[in-house]
Coordinates of C-alpha atoms in Angstrom, one line a residue:
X1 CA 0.0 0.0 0.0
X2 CA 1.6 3.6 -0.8
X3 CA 1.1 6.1 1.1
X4 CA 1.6 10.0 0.6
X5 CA 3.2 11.7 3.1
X6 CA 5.2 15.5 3.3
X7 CA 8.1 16.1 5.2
X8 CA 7.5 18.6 8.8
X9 CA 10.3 20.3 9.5
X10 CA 10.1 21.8 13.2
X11 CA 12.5 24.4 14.5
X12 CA 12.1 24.0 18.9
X13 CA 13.4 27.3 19.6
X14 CA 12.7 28.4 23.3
X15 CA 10.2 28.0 26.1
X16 CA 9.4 31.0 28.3
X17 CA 8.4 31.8 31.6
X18 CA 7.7 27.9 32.8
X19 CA 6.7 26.6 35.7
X20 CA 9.7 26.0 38.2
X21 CA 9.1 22.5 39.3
X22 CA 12.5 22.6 41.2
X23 CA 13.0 23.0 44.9
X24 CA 16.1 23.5 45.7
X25 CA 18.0 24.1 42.0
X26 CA 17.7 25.8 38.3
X27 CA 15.5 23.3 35.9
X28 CA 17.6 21.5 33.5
X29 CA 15.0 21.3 30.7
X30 CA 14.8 19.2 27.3
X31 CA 11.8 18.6 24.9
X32 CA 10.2 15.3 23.7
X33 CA 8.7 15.7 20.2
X34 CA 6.5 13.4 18.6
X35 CA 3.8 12.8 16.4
X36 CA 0.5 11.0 18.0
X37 CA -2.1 9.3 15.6
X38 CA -0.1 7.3 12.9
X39 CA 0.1 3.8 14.4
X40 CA 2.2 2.5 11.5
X41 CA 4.3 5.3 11.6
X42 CA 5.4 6.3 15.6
X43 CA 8.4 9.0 15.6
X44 CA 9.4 10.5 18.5
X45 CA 12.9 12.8 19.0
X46 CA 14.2 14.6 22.1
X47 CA 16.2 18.3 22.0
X48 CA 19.4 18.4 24.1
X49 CA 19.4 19.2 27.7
X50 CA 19.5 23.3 28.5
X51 CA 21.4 22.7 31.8
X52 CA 20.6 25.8 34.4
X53 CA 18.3 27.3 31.8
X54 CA 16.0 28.0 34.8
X55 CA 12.6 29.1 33.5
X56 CA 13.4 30.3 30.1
X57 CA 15.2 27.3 28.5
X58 CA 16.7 27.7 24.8
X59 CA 17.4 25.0 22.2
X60 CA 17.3 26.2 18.5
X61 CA 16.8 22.1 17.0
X62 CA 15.9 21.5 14.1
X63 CA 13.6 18.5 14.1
X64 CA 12.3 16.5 10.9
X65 CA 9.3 13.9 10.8
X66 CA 7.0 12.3 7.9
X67 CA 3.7 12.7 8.2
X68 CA 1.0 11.2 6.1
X69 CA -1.1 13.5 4.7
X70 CA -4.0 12.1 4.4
X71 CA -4.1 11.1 8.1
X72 CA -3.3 14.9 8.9
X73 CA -6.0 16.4 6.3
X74 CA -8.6 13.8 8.6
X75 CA -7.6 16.0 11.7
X76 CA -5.8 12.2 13.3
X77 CA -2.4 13.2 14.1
X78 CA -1.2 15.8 16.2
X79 CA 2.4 17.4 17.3
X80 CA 2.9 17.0 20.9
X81 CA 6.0 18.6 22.7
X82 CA 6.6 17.6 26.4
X83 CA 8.7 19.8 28.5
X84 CA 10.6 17.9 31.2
X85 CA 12.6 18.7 33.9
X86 CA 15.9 16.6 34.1
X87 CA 17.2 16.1 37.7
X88 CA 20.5 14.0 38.1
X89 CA 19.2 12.0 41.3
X90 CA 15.5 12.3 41.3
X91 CA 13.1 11.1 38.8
X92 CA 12.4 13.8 36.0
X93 CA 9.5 16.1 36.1
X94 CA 7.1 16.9 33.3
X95 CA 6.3 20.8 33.5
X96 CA 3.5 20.9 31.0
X97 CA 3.1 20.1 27.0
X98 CA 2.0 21.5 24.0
X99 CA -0.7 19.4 21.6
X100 CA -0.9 21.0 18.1
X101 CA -3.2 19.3 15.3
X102 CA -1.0 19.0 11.8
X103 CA -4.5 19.9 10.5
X104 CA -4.5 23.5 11.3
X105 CA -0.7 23.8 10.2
X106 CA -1.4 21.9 7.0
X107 CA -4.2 24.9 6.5
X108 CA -2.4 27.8 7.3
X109 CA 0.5 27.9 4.8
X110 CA 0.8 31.7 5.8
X111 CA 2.0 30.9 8.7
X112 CA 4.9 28.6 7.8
X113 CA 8.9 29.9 8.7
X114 CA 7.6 32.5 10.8
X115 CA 7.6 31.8 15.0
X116 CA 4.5 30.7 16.6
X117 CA 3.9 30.5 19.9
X118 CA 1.9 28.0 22.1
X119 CA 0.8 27.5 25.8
X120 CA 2.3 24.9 27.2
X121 CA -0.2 23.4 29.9
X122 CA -0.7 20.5 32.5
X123 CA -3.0 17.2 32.1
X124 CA -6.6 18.4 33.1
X125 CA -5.4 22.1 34.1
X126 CA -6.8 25.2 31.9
X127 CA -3.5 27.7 33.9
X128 CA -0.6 28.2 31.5
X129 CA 3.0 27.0 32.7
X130 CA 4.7 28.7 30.5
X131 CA 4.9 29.3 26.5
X132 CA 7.0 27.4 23.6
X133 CA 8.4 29.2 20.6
X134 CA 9.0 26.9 17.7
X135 CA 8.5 27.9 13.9
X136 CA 7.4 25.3 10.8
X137 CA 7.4 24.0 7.4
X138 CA 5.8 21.3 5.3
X139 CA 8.2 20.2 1.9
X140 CA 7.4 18.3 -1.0
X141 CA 5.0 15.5 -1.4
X142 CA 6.6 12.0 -1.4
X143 CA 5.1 8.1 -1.8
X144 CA 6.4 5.1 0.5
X145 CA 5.1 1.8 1.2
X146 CA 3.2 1.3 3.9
X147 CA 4.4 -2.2 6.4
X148 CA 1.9 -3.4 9.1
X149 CA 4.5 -4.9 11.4
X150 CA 3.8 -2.4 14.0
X151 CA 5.6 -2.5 18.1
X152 CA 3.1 -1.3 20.1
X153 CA 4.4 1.9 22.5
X154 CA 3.3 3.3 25.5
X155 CA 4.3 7.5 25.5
X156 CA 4.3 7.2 29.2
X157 CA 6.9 4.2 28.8
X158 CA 8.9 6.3 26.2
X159 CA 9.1 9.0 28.0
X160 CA 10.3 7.2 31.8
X161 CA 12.7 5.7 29.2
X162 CA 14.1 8.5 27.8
X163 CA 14.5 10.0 30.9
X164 CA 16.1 7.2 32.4
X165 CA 18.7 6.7 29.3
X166 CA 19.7 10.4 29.8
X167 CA 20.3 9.5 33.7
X168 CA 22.5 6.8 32.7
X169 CA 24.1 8.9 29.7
X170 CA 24.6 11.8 32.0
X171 CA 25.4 10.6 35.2

């Protein structure tokens, strides 16, 4: 089965005023990006650590995914960025995330290269904890073929895994 799908490619520039979910120390922040809603197709990607970066962490990453267009045209698959806060001997906080439907930047074209800005917010809460810059692009159409051999992931899994590799990476 082929598929169409257009390249997103995702500039994570900065966060601002977050929520300090520290105690005792500056938040050492990083990003998890991924794309939710294409079970054949799971990507996830995380930006380097902003050690000290306190509440206004700053990455500049560029980030690339595929992302199937038809999928996105149906309103099915989303961007979500999760803000975590890396701590060396205690396990890593979330401070809030971002969920952006590819639908609405498939339909505003306009708005592609220049920086956007979203709220990033807790699970269940309606308060901001802070705000994430990040700018966008779609490129060209391409086809591929389409496998069904699928590993089934867990987000919350990724994510305490991630967290843990960077313990181990880091420590």
């Amino acid at each position: 089965m082929t598929t169409v799908y257009r390249t997103l490619e995702l500039d994570i520039i900065s966060a601002k005023d977050l929520k300090d979910v520290n105690l005792f120390s500056q938040m050492s922040v990083y990003a998890i990006v991924s794309i939710l809603g294409d079970p054949l197709n799971p990507q996830i990607t995380t930006t380097h650590i902003h050690r000290h970066a306190g509440r206004n962490p700053t990455w500049n990453i560029p980030v690339k995914f595929a992302v199937n267009e038809s999928l996105a045209y149906y309103n099915r698959l989303s961007l979500e960025v999760k803000l975590i806060s890396y701590r060396k001997f205690l396990p890593c906080s979330t401070i809030g995330k971002v969920r952006i439907p590819l639908k609405g930047l498939l339909d505003n074209p306009a708005n592609a290269g220049f920086q956007l800005s979203y709220q990033v917010r807790k699970k269940r809460s309606r308060k901001s904890k802070g705000t994430l810059n990040l700018s966008y692009k779609f490129g060209d159409r391409f086809y591929a073929q389409v496998t069904t051999n699928v590993i089934k992931n867990d987000g919350l899994f990724i994510g305490m895994a991630l967290c843990l590799a960077m313990f181990i990476i880091l420590a």
